[in-house]
XYZ file of N, CA and C in Angstrom:
282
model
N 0.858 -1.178 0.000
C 0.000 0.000 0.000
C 0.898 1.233 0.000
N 0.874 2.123 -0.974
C 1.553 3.195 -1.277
C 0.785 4.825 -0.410
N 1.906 5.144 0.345
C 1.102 6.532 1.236
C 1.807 7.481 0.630
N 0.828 8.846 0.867
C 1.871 9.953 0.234
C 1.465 10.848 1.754
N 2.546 11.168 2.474
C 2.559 12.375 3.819
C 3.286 13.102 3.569
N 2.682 14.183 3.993
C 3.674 15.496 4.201
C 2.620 15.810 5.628
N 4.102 16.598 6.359
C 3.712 17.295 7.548
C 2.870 16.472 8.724
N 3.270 15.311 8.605
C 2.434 14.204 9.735
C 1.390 14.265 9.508
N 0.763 14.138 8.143
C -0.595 13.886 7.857
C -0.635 12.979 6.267
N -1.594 11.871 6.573
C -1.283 11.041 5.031
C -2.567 11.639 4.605
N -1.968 12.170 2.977
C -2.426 12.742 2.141
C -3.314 11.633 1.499
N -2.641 10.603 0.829
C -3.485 9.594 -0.030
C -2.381 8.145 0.525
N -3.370 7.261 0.047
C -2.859 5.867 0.353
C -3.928 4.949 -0.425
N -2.818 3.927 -1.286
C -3.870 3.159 -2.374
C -2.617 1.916 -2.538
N -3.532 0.911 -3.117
C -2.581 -0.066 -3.443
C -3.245 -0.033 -5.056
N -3.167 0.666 -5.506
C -3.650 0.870 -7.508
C -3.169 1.738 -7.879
N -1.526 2.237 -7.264
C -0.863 3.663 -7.622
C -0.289 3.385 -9.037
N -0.317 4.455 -9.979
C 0.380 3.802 -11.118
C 1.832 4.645 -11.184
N 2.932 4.322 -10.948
C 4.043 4.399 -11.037
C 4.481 5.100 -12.709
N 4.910 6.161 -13.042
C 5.462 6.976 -14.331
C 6.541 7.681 -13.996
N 7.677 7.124 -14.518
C 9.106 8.136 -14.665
C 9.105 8.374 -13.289
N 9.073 6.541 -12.056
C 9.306 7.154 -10.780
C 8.302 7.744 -9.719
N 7.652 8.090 -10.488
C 5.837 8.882 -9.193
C 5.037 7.971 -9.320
N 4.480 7.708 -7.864
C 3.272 7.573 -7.702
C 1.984 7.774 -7.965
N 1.151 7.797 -9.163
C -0.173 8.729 -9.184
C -1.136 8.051 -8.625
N -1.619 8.418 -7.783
C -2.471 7.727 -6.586
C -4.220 7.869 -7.259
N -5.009 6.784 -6.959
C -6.308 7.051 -8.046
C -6.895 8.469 -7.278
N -7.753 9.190 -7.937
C -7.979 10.182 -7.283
C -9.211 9.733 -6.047
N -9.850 8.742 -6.206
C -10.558 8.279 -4.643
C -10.139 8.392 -3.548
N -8.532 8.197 -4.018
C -7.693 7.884 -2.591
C -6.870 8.656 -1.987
N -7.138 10.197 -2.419
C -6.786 11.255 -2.084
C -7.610 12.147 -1.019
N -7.086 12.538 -0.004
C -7.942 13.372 0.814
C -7.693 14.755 0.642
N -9.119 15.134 -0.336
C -9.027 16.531 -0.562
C -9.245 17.433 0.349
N -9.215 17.070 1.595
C -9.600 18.136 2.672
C -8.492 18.775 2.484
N -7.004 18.507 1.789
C -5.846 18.976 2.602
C -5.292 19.726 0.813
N -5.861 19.155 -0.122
C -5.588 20.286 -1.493
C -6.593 21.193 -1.581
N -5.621 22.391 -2.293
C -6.366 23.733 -2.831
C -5.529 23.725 -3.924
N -6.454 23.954 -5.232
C -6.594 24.054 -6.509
C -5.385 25.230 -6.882
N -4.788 25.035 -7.373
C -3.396 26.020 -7.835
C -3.559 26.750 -9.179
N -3.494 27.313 -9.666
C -3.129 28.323 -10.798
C -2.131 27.945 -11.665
N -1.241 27.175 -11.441
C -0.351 26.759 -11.698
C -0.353 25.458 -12.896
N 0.058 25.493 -14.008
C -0.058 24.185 -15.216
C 1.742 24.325 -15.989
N 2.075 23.176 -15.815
C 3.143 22.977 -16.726
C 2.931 21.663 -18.159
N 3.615 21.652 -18.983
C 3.776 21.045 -20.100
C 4.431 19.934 -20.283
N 4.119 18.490 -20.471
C 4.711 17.744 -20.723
C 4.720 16.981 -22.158
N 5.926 16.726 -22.808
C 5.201 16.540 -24.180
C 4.844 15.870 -24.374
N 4.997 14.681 -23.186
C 4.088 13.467 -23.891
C 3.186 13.059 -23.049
N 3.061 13.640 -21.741
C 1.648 13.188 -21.017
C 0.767 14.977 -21.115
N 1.334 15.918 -21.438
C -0.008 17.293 -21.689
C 0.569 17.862 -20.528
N -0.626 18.304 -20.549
C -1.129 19.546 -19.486
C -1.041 18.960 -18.146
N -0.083 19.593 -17.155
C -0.418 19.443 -16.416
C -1.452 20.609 -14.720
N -1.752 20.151 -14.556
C -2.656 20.839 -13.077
C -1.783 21.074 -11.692
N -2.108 21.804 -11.117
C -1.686 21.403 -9.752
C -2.281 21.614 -8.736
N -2.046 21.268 -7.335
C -2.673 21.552 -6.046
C -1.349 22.060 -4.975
N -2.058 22.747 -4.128
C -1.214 23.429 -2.930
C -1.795 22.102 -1.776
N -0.683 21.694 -1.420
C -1.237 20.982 -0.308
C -0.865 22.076 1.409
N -2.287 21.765 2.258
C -2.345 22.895 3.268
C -2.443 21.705 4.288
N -2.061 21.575 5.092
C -2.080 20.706 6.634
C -1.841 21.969 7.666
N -3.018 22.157 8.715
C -3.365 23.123 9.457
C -2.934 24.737 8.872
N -1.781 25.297 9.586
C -1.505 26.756 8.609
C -0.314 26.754 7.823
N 0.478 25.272 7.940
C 1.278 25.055 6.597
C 1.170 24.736 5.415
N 1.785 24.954 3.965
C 0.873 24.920 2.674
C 2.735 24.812 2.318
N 2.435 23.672 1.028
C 3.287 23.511 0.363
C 2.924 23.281 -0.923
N 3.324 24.863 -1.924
C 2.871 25.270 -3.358
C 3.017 24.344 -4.047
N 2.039 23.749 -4.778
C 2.480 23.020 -5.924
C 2.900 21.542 -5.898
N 2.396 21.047 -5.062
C 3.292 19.939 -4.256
C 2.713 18.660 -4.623
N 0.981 18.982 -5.397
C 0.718 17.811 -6.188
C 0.332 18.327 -7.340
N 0.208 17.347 -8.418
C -0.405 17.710 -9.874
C -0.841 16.214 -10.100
N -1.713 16.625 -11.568
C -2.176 15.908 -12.073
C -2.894 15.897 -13.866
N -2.790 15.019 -14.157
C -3.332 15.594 -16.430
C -5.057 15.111 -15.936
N -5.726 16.404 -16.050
C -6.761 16.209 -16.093
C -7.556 15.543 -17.867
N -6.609 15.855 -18.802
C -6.779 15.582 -19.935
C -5.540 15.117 -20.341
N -5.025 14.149 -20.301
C -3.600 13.506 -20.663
C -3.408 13.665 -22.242
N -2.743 13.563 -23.486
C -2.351 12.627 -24.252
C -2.871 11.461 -24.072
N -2.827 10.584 -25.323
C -3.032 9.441 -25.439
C -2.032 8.518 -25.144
N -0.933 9.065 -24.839
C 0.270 7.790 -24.527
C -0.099 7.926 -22.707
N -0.358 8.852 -22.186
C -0.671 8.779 -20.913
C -2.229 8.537 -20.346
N -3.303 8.311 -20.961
C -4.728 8.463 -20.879
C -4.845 7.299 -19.346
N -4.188 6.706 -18.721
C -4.131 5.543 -17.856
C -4.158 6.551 -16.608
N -3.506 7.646 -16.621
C -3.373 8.368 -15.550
C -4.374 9.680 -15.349
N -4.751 9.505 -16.407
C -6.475 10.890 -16.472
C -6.437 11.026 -14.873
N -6.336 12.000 -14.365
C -7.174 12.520 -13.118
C -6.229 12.098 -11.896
N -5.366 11.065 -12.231
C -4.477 10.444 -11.134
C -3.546 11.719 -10.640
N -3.066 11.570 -9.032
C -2.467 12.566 -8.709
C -1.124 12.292 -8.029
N -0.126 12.842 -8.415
C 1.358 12.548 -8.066
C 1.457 13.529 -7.385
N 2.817 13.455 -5.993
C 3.153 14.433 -5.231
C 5.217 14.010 -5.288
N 5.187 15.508 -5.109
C 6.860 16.251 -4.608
C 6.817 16.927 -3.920
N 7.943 17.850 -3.660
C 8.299 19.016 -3.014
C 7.855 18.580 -1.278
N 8.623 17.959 -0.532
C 8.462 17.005 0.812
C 7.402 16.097 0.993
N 6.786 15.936 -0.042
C 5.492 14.912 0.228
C 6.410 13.585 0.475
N 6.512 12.471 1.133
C 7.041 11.499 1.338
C 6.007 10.488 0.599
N 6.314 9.879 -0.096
C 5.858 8.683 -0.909
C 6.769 7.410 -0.149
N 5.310 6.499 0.547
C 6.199 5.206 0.653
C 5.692 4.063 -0.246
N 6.248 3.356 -0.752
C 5.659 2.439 -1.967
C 5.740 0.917 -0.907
């Protein structure tokens, strides 16, 4: 079972994570959105698209950008539609 924590709080935990170039993208069921806020923020990948992001907030700490996700992938990535990967101190244990 794969967890993703930051800040002594588990963010998501799934055993159906799909693993890409190394990340975790956790199904989005298994994410607790109490702790993302929707970011402004989209970068480019050329072969999985657009990507999204979220600020993850645990009480009055917030770490920018710290998950994303292709709400509309490419077709070489369409497996991960909506799935959500974390960085920037999120601890991923696989």
């Amino acid at each position: 079972m794969a967890r993703a924590i930051w800040n002594g709080v588990v963010i998501a935990e799934s055993d159906a994570t799909i693993v890409v170039e190394g990340n975790h993208y956790f199904p989005p069921d298994s994410v607790n959105r109490e702790y993302l806020r929707e970011s402004d923020t989209h970068t480019i990948c050329s072969w999985k698209g657009v990507a999204s992001y979220y600020d993850i907030v645990v009480n009055d700490a917030v770490s920018r950008d710290a998950a994303w996700y292709y709400p509309e992938p490419k077709e070489a990535a369409r497996r991960i539609a909506g799935y959500i990967a974390f960085w920037r101190g999120v601890k991923v244990e696989p």
